Short mmCIF file of C-alpha atoms in Angstrom, two decimals:
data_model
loop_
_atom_site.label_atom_id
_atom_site.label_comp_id
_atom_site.label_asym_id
_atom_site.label_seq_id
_atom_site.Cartn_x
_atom_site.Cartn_y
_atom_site.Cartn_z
CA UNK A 1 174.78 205.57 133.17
CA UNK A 2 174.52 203.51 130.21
CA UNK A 3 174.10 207.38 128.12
CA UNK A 4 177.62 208.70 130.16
CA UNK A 5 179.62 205.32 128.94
CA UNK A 6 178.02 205.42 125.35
CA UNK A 7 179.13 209.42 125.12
CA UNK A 8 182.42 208.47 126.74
CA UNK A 9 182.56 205.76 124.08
CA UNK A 10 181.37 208.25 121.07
CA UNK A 11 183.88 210.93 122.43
CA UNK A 12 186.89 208.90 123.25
CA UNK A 13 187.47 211.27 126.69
CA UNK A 14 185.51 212.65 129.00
CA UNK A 15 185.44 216.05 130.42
CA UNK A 16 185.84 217.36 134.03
CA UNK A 17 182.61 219.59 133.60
CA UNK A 18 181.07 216.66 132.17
CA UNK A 19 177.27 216.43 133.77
CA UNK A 20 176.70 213.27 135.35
CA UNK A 21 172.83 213.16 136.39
CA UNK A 22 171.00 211.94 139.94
CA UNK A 23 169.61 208.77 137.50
CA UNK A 24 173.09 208.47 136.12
CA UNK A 25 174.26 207.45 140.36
CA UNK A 26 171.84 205.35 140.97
CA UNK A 27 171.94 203.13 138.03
CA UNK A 28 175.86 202.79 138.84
CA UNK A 29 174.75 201.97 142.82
CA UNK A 30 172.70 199.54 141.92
CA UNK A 31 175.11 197.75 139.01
CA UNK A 32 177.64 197.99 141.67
CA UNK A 33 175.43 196.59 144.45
CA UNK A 34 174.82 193.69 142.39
CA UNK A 35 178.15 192.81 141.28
CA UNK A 36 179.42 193.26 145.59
CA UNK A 37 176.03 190.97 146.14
CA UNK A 38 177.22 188.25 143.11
CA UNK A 39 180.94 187.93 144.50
CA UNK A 40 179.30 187.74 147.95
CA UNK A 41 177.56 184.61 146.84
CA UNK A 42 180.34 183.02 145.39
CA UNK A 43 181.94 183.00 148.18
CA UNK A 44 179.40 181.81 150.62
CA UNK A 45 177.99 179.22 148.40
CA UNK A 46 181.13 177.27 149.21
CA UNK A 47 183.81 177.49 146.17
CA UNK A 48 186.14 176.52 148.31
CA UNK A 49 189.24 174.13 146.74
CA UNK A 50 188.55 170.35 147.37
CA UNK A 51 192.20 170.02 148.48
CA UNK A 52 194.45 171.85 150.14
CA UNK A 53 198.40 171.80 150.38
CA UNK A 54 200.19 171.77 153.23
CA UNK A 55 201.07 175.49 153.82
CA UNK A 56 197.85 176.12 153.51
CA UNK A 57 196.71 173.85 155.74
CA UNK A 58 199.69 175.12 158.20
CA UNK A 59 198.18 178.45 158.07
CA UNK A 60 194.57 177.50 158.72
CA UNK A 61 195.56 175.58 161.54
CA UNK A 62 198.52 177.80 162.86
CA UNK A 63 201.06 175.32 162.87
CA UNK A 64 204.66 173.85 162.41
CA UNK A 65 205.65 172.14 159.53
CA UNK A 66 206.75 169.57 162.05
CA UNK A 67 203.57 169.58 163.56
CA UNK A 68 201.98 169.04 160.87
CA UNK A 69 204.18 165.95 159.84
CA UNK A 70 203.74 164.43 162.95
CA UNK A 71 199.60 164.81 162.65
CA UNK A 72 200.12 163.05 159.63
CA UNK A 73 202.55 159.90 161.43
CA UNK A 74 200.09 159.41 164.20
CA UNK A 75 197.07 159.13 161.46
CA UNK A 76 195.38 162.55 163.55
CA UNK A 77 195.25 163.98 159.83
CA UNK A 78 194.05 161.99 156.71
CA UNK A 79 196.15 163.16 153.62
CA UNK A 80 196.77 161.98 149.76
CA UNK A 81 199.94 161.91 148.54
CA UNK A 82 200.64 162.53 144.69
CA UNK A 83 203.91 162.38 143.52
CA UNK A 84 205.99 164.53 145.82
CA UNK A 85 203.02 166.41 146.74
CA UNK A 86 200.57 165.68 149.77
CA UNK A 87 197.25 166.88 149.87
CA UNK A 88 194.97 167.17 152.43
CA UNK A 89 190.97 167.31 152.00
CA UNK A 90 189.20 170.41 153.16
CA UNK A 91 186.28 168.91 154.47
CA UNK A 92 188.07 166.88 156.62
CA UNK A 93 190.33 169.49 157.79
CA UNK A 94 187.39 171.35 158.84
CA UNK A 95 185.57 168.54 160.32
CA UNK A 96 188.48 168.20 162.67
CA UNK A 97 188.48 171.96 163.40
CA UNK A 98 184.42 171.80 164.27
CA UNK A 99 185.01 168.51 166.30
CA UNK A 100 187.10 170.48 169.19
CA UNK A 101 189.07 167.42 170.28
CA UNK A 102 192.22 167.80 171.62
CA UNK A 103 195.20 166.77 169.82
CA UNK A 104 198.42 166.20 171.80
CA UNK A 105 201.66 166.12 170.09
#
């Protein structure tokens, strides 16, 4: 692979009946494989945002803006409020979700 990019690189353009070899595929698999496996990672390893605003929180929960507010009245939903903006903590959010209580409105 690394001889195709360094000719493409000499050249400045490649050609259609360029030869690309067997070796030449499987070195690009495998640097692709790893970069698919990397960004897999990432995202498992949890690098998830601490805090969350409140569409997204709407979304993940599939609810009203109004149902939302009232969660936070009735003290169902912890929040932070910064300025005009109110956060809500992931963790929590989920830890409600895993809980599978019933919240009435």
């Amino acid at each position: 692979m690394e001889k195709a990019i360094s000719h493409f690189d000499k050249q400045g353009k490649m050609f259609r009946d360029q030869l690309i070899t067997v070796g030449d595929l499987l070195e690009f698999k495998d640097l692709l494989l790893s970069d698919i496996k990397s960004m897999l990672k990432d995202q498992v390893s949890g690098k998830t945002k601490k805090w969350l605003k409140a569409i997204e929180v709407r979304k993940m929960l599939n609810i009203s803006h109004g149902k939302l507010q009232a969660l936070r009245d009735n003290g169902k939903i912890p929040f932070t409020k910064l300025g005009k903006v109110t956060y809500y903590d992931a963790d929590k959010i989920e830890g409600l979700m895993e809980t599978a209580t019933i919240v009435k409105f």
